[in-house]
Tab-separated table of C-alpha atoms and ligand atoms in Angstrom:
chain	number	residue	atom	x	y	z
A	63	UNK	CA	138.471	142.230	198.289
A	64	UNK	CA	139.974	139.240	196.556
A	65	UNK	CA	143.762	139.304	196.698
A	66	UNK	CA	145.162	138.686	193.239
A	67	UNK	CA	148.337	136.660	193.793
A	68	UNK	CA	148.820	136.143	190.065
A	69	UNK	CA	148.958	139.884	189.460
A	70	UNK	CA	151.403	140.598	192.306
A	71	UNK	CA	153.598	137.656	191.264
A	72	UNK	CA	153.563	138.815	187.642
A	73	UNK	CA	154.795	142.267	188.616
A	74	UNK	CA	157.638	140.748	190.721
A	75	UNK	CA	158.676	138.587	187.772
A	76	UNK	CA	158.495	141.475	185.275
A	77	UNK	CA	160.661	143.615	187.538
A	78	UNK	CA	163.156	140.764	187.894
A	79	UNK	CA	163.278	140.269	184.137
A	80	UNK	CA	164.312	143.903	183.661
A	81	UNK	CA	167.000	143.659	186.356
A	82	UNK	CA	168.390	140.404	184.920
A	83	UNK	CA	168.631	141.936	181.414
A	84	UNK	CA	171.123	144.442	182.792
A	85	UNK	CA	173.464	141.798	184.246
A	86	UNK	CA	176.604	140.632	182.410
A	87	UNK	CA	176.472	137.240	184.093
A	88	UNK	CA	173.157	135.423	184.706
A	89	UNK	CA	171.889	133.917	187.974
A	90	UNK	CA	171.963	130.112	188.057
A	91	UNK	CA	169.445	127.815	189.755
A	92	UNK	CA	170.040	124.079	190.263
A	93	UNK	CA	167.049	121.865	191.052
A	94	UNK	CA	167.391	118.272	192.207
A	95	UNK	CA	164.503	115.852	191.730
A	96	UNK	CA	164.943	112.459	193.381
A	97	UNK	CA	161.445	111.110	193.811
A	98	UNK	CA	158.626	109.550	191.764
A	99	UNK	CA	155.870	111.917	192.852
A	100	UNK	CA	153.931	113.288	189.817
A	101	UNK	CA	153.240	116.669	191.538
A	102	UNK	CA	156.960	117.095	192.252
A	103	UNK	CA	157.714	116.498	188.565
A	104	UNK	CA	155.219	119.235	187.633
A	105	UNK	CA	156.691	121.655	190.218
A	106	UNK	CA	160.238	121.028	188.968
A	107	UNK	CA	159.263	121.574	185.308
A	108	UNK	CA	157.534	124.796	186.294
A	109	UNK	CA	160.643	126.013	188.168
A	110	UNK	CA	162.732	125.203	185.075
A	111	UNK	CA	160.336	127.115	182.817
A	112	UNK	CA	160.256	130.226	185.015
A	113	UNK	CA	164.073	130.200	185.320
A	114	UNK	CA	164.509	130.031	181.550
A	115	UNK	CA	161.860	132.745	180.980
A	116	UNK	CA	163.868	135.076	183.212
A	117	UNK	CA	167.102	134.261	181.393
A	118	UNK	CA	168.601	132.323	184.317
A	119	UNK	CA	170.940	129.391	183.890
A	120	UNK	CA	168.757	126.428	184.819
A	121	UNK	CA	170.177	123.001	185.741
A	122	UNK	CA	167.745	120.235	186.625
A	123	UNK	CA	169.090	116.918	187.938
A	124	UNK	CA	166.503	114.141	187.673
A	125	UNK	CA	167.305	110.837	189.361
A	126	UNK	CA	165.646	107.442	189.548
A	127	UNK	CA	165.542	105.081	192.530
A	128	UNK	CA	169.153	103.933	191.980
A	129	UNK	CA	170.499	107.288	193.251
A	130	UNK	CA	172.539	106.860	196.422
A	131	UNK	CA	173.000	109.215	199.363
A	132	UNK	CA	176.730	109.335	198.527
A	133	UNK	CA	176.130	110.461	194.922
A	134	UNK	CA	173.684	113.153	196.070
A	135	UNK	CA	176.162	114.399	198.677
A	136	UNK	CA	178.846	114.604	196.002
A	137	UNK	CA	176.513	116.589	193.723
A	138	UNK	CA	175.674	119.075	196.499
A	139	UNK	CA	179.408	119.599	197.156
A	140	UNK	CA	180.001	120.232	193.436
A	141	UNK	CA	177.096	122.689	193.210
A	142	UNK	CA	178.291	124.495	196.346
A	143	UNK	CA	181.649	125.045	194.600
A	144	UNK	CA	180.208	125.928	191.156
A	145	UNK	CA	180.340	129.726	190.649
A	146	UNK	CA	177.656	129.543	187.909
A	147	UNK	CA	175.113	128.168	190.396
A	148	UNK	CA	173.713	130.644	192.922
A	149	UNK	CA	170.742	128.712	194.262
A	150	UNK	CA	170.337	125.000	195.034
A	151	UNK	CA	166.878	123.546	195.550
A	152	UNK	CA	166.155	119.969	196.573
A	153	UNK	CA	162.575	119.079	195.679
A	154	UNK	CA	161.017	117.351	198.682
A	155	UNK	CA	160.253	114.637	199.508
A	156	UNK	CA	163.287	112.576	198.439
A	157	UNK	CA	163.095	108.810	197.828
A	158	UNK	CA	162.578	107.178	201.223
A	159	UNK	CA	166.067	105.568	201.290
A	160	UNK	CA	167.662	109.056	201.237
A	161	UNK	CA	168.315	111.218	204.303
A	162	UNK	CA	166.656	114.593	203.614
A	163	UNK	CA	167.994	116.405	206.670
A	164	UNK	CA	171.594	115.496	205.869
A	165	UNK	CA	171.208	116.672	202.262
A	166	UNK	CA	169.527	119.976	203.180
A	167	UNK	CA	172.228	120.763	205.767
A	168	UNK	CA	174.981	120.239	203.195
A	169	UNK	CA	173.698	123.028	200.956
A	170	UNK	CA	175.769	126.150	201.580
A	171	UNK	CA	173.503	128.609	203.491
A	172	UNK	CA	174.297	131.299	200.900
A	173	UNK	CA	173.020	128.977	198.143
A	174	UNK	CA	170.014	127.730	200.124
A	175	UNK	CA	167.403	129.279	197.843
A	176	UNK	CA	164.502	127.645	199.720
A	177	UNK	CA	165.630	129.050	203.072
A	178	UNK	CA	165.405	125.618	204.738
A	179	UNK	CA	169.002	125.386	206.041
A	180	UNK	CA	169.211	125.547	209.863
A	181	UNK	CA	171.378	128.689	209.550
A	182	UNK	CA	168.663	130.486	207.594
A	183	UNK	CA	165.867	129.180	209.798
A	184	UNK	CA	167.883	130.218	212.871
A	185	UNK	CA	168.448	133.715	211.506
A	186	UNK	CA	164.712	134.021	210.811
A	187	UNK	CA	163.790	132.992	214.352
A	188	UNK	CA	166.418	135.307	215.825
A	189	UNK	CA	164.943	138.261	213.909
A	190	UNK	CA	168.159	138.502	211.829
A	191	UNK	CA	168.187	138.655	208.043
A	192	UNK	CA	168.450	135.147	206.517
A	193	UNK	CA	170.389	134.762	203.248
A	194	UNK	CA	167.080	133.528	201.816
A	195	UNK	CA	163.607	133.435	203.366
A	196	UNK	CA	161.375	130.376	202.693
A	197	UNK	CA	159.429	131.154	199.529
A	198	UNK	CA	155.774	130.599	200.525
A	199	UNK	CA	155.998	132.522	203.841
A	200	UNK	CA	157.902	135.334	202.114
A	201	UNK	CA	155.218	135.431	199.402
A	202	UNK	CA	152.457	135.741	202.017
A	203	UNK	CA	154.071	138.779	203.656
A	204	UNK	CA	154.643	140.338	200.237
A	205	UNK	CA	150.958	139.833	199.367
A	206	UNK	CA	149.845	141.532	202.590
A	207	UNK	CA	152.189	144.441	201.895
A	208	UNK	CA	151.142	144.708	198.240
A	209	UNK	CA	147.585	145.346	199.471
A	210	UNK	CA	148.764	147.734	202.226
A	211	UNK	CA	147.361	145.439	204.894
A	212	UNK	CA	148.639	146.505	208.294
A	213	UNK	CA	150.350	143.693	210.212
A	214	UNK	CA	151.768	145.543	213.220
A	215	UNK	CA	149.628	145.198	216.327
A	216	UNK	CA	147.209	142.763	214.649
A	217	UNK	CA	146.170	139.415	216.103
A	218	UNK	CA	147.484	136.859	213.602
A	219	UNK	CA	146.514	133.196	213.724
A	220	UNK	CA	148.615	130.691	211.783
A	221	UNK	CA	146.984	127.287	211.373
A	222	UNK	CA	149.631	124.636	210.700
A	223	UNK	CA	153.124	124.293	212.165
A	224	UNK	CA	155.204	122.766	209.370
A	225	UNK	CA	158.819	123.825	208.906
A	226	UNK	CA	158.128	125.004	205.363
A	227	UNK	CA	155.028	127.149	205.951
A	228	UNK	CA	153.473	127.382	209.425
A	229	UNK	CA	156.510	128.052	211.625
A	230	UNK	CA	158.371	130.401	209.261
A	231	UNK	CA	155.250	132.438	208.422
A	232	UNK	CA	154.546	132.785	212.156
A	233	UNK	CA	158.115	134.085	212.646
A	234	UNK	CA	157.770	136.562	209.799
A	235	UNK	CA	154.467	137.861	211.196
A	236	UNK	CA	156.065	138.185	214.624
A	237	UNK	CA	159.016	140.057	213.081
A	238	UNK	CA	156.401	142.404	211.557
A	239	UNK	CA	155.084	143.016	215.105
A	240	UNK	CA	151.845	141.016	214.910
A	241	UNK	CA	150.698	139.130	218.005
A	242	UNK	CA	150.917	135.579	216.748
A	243	UNK	CA	149.145	132.373	217.758
A	244	UNK	CA	149.917	129.016	216.122
A	245	UNK	CA	147.213	126.349	215.922
A	246	UNK	CA	147.666	122.732	214.802
A	247	UNK	CA	145.836	119.416	214.668
A	248	UNK	CA	145.853	119.050	218.461
A	249	UNK	CA	144.409	122.533	219.062
A	250	UNK	CA	141.097	122.265	220.887
A	251	UNK	CA	138.184	124.428	219.717
A	252	UNK	CA	139.885	126.081	216.755
A	253	UNK	CA	136.912	128.423	216.307
A	254	UNK	CA	137.722	130.121	219.597
A	255	UNK	CA	141.022	131.263	218.032
A	256	UNK	CA	139.829	132.003	214.490
A	257	UNK	CA	136.970	134.197	215.767
A	258	UNK	CA	139.449	136.520	217.506
A	259	UNK	CA	141.972	136.770	214.670
A	260	UNK	CA	142.474	139.877	212.529
A	261	UNK	CA	144.665	137.880	210.128
A	262	UNK	CA	144.215	134.137	209.517
A	263	UNK	CA	146.860	132.172	207.601
A	264	UNK	CA	145.705	128.622	207.079
A	265	UNK	CA	148.210	125.988	205.913
A	266	UNK	CA	146.794	122.553	206.661
A	267	UNK	CA	145.705	120.945	203.371
A	268	UNK	CA	142.324	120.252	204.977
A	269	UNK	CA	139.573	121.374	202.522
A	270	UNK	CA	136.962	123.766	203.951
A	271	UNK	CA	138.472	123.602	207.444
A	272	UNK	CA	137.612	127.278	207.899
A	273	UNK	CA	133.920	128.027	207.470
A	274	UNK	CA	132.113	131.377	207.500
A	275	UNK	CA	130.938	131.069	211.120
A	276	UNK	CA	134.597	130.796	212.248
A	277	UNK	CA	135.733	134.137	210.811
A	278	UNK	CA	135.449	137.584	212.394
A	279	UNK	CA	133.858	140.215	210.146
A	280	UNK	CA	136.559	142.170	208.310
A	281	UNK	CA	139.344	139.659	208.971
A	282	UNK	CA	142.113	139.080	206.412
A	283	UNK	CA	142.141	135.455	205.293
A	284	UNK	CA	145.138	133.868	203.579
A	285	UNK	CA	144.661	130.359	202.231
A	286	UNK	CA	147.864	128.374	201.728
A	287	UNK	CA	146.250	124.940	201.424
A	288	UNK	CA	146.153	123.195	198.068
A	289	UNK	CA	144.306	119.938	197.584
A	290	UNK	CA	143.402	118.419	194.224
A	291	UNK	CA	139.900	116.969	194.355
A	292	UNK	CA	138.763	113.870	192.439
A	293	UNK	CA	137.206	116.123	189.782
A	294	UNK	CA	140.639	117.707	189.212
A	295	UNK	CA	139.701	121.038	190.882
A	296	UNK	CA	142.141	122.639	193.296
A	297	UNK	CA	140.717	123.709	196.646
A	298	UNK	CA	142.181	125.345	199.722
A	299	UNK	CA	141.543	125.264	203.482
A	300	UNK	CA	138.929	128.015	203.375
A	301	UNK	CA	135.284	127.763	202.366
A	302	UNK	CA	136.002	130.560	199.900
A	303	UNK	CA	132.491	131.224	198.521
A	304	UNK	CA	131.038	131.885	201.976
A	305	UNK	CA	134.044	133.384	203.760
A	306	UNK	CA	134.611	135.973	201.003
A	307	UNK	CA	131.447	137.808	202.128
A	308	UNK	CA	132.795	138.183	205.670
A	309	UNK	CA	136.511	138.794	205.149
A	310	UNK	CA	137.915	142.203	204.212
A	311	UNK	CA	140.608	140.510	202.098
A	312	UNK	CA	140.863	136.892	201.016
A	313	UNK	CA	143.135	134.844	198.748
A	314	UNK	CA	141.578	132.431	196.238
A	315	UNK	CA	142.848	128.932	195.435
A	316	UNK	CA	144.245	128.774	192.830
A	317	UNK	CA	145.621	132.240	192.059
A	318	UNK	CA	146.438	133.437	195.586
A	319	UNK	CA	149.505	132.277	197.496
A	320	UNK	CA	150.641	129.680	194.887
A	321	UNK	CA	151.961	132.111	192.221
A	322	UNK	CA	153.803	134.071	194.925
A	323	UNK	CA	155.817	130.996	195.922
A	324	UNK	CA	157.407	130.632	192.501
A	325	UNK	CA	157.929	134.405	192.150
A	326	UNK	CA	159.745	134.453	195.517
A	327	UNK	CA	161.880	131.483	194.463
A	328	UNK	CA	162.987	133.444	191.410
A	329	UNK	CA	163.582	136.540	193.524
A	330	UNK	CA	165.625	134.535	196.051
A	331	UNK	CA	167.814	133.190	193.217
A	332	UNK	CA	168.474	136.733	192.035
A	333	UNK	CA	169.210	137.985	195.564
A	334	UNK	CA	171.630	135.099	196.234
A	335	UNK	CA	173.335	135.878	192.921
A	336	UNK	CA	173.867	139.480	194.080
A	337	UNK	CA	175.103	138.279	197.473
A	338	UNK	CA	177.629	135.905	195.904
A	339	UNK	CA	178.818	138.409	193.313
A	340	UNK	CA	179.195	141.476	195.479
A	341	UNK	CA	182.711	142.862	195.570
B	68	NAP	P1	152.047	119.630	206.512
B	68	NAP	O1	153.512	119.510	206.710
B	68	NAP	O2	151.218	118.420	206.283
B	68	NAP	O3	151.442	120.423	207.774
B	68	NAP	C1	150.081	120.589	207.949
B	68	NAP	C2	149.844	121.283	209.266
B	68	NAP	O4	148.445	121.443	209.437
B	68	NAP	C3	150.336	120.471	210.482
B	68	NAP	O5	151.020	121.324	211.366
B	68	NAP	C4	149.060	119.927	211.085
B	68	NAP	O6	149.116	119.801	212.502
B	68	NAP	C5	148.066	121.006	210.717
B	68	NAP	N1	146.692	120.492	210.653
B	68	NAP	C6	146.231	119.434	209.957
B	68	NAP	N2	144.907	119.274	210.149
B	68	NAP	C7	144.521	120.244	210.993
B	68	NAP	C8	143.297	120.621	211.589
B	68	NAP	N3	142.182	119.922	211.367
B	68	NAP	N4	143.262	121.698	212.419
B	68	NAP	C9	144.378	122.419	212.659
B	68	NAP	N5	145.584	122.109	212.121
B	68	NAP	C10	145.660	121.052	211.306
B	68	NAP	O7	151.725	120.588	205.285
B	68	NAP	P2	152.500	121.882	204.678
B	68	NAP	O8	153.647	121.406	203.874
B	68	NAP	O9	152.685	122.900	205.713
B	68	NAP	O10	151.374	122.356	203.644
B	68	NAP	C11	150.088	122.709	204.090
B	68	NAP	C12	149.200	122.945	202.879
B	68	NAP	O11	149.739	124.033	202.136
B	68	NAP	C13	149.119	121.773	201.895
B	68	NAP	O12	147.853	121.757	201.317
B	68	NAP	C14	150.154	122.136	200.842
B	68	NAP	O13	149.860	121.570	199.587
B	68	NAP	C15	149.988	123.637	200.805
B	68	NAP	N6	151.170	124.362	200.343
B	68	NAP	C16	150.961	125.322	199.426
B	68	NAP	C17	152.011	126.073	198.977
B	68	NAP	C18	151.757	127.136	197.975
B	68	NAP	O14	152.681	127.581	197.319
B	68	NAP	N7	150.524	127.595	197.851
B	68	NAP	C19	153.305	125.837	199.452
B	68	NAP	C20	153.479	124.854	200.435
B	68	NAP	C21	152.408	124.115	200.879
B	68	NAP	P3	150.128	118.772	213.243
B	68	NAP	O15	151.468	119.434	213.217
B	68	NAP	O16	149.575	118.661	214.628
B	68	NAP	O17	150.092	117.501	212.476
């Protein structure tokens, strides 16, 4: 079965829209763009559009190369204090002269809508409830649950160990009682691991890394990778056309994990709003 991320994301957003309509005050999301990367510009515009569609207050701060670390620090302090802003997102990467780690750590953990602050990461690893869970990993677990895919007791293989996808998704799967293995670029004989896995989550950005002969019949295959080819087509890590005949469930690219990321960002903003406005 092909997992329809667009459909699941749409239903999350529709539900949010109804909840937001009932609020007197609206959730506020601030997005900071301080890089020249064309994809980042597209992502930020999309975040702005989704925020406005939901009726959120949306503030986008776009900077050119003249932005200094000091000015960015000052902005984060102001946003931390601003009661109309519930979520702060720094689009990564930042210009190379800026210190990303310092900026991310300055965001108040209760406004850290991306779930990247060490406090939120630490809570995730400790099996505690973070104020916000990283959006893509959260979206993956939601997709599995939307299709009633059992996680507990399953052998899950996560390919990729980045701080934004691989490690947090492995923690979430572990918290759901899967037996988790993490593979990366130095893993020898990847096939040995993929062949045993009941659930494969691949997040490498390496097109067609996972071929049909590497997948166990009936496995659940989640493709996080997104690479734009020269012909403009988006492809993932999985050889989708061939693997779909072997997997029990599989996500397409595009239309799988991608739409869930933005839906979870919007949901995180709403949840942080509730957290900050609870009496
Ligand atoms: P990243 O920081 O570059 O990490 C890639 C990971 O893949 C690294 O841990 C790397 O291992 C591992 N890797 C690379 N080649 C490998 C190979 N041949 N075999 C096994 N492991 C390999 O990337 P990321 O930010 O996690 O993103 C990964 C992909 O997901 C990208 O295509 C990105 O565009 C996509 N993505 C999609 C969404 C979405 O919403 N759908 C969100 C975020 C990212 P080492 O650690 O050893 O280098």
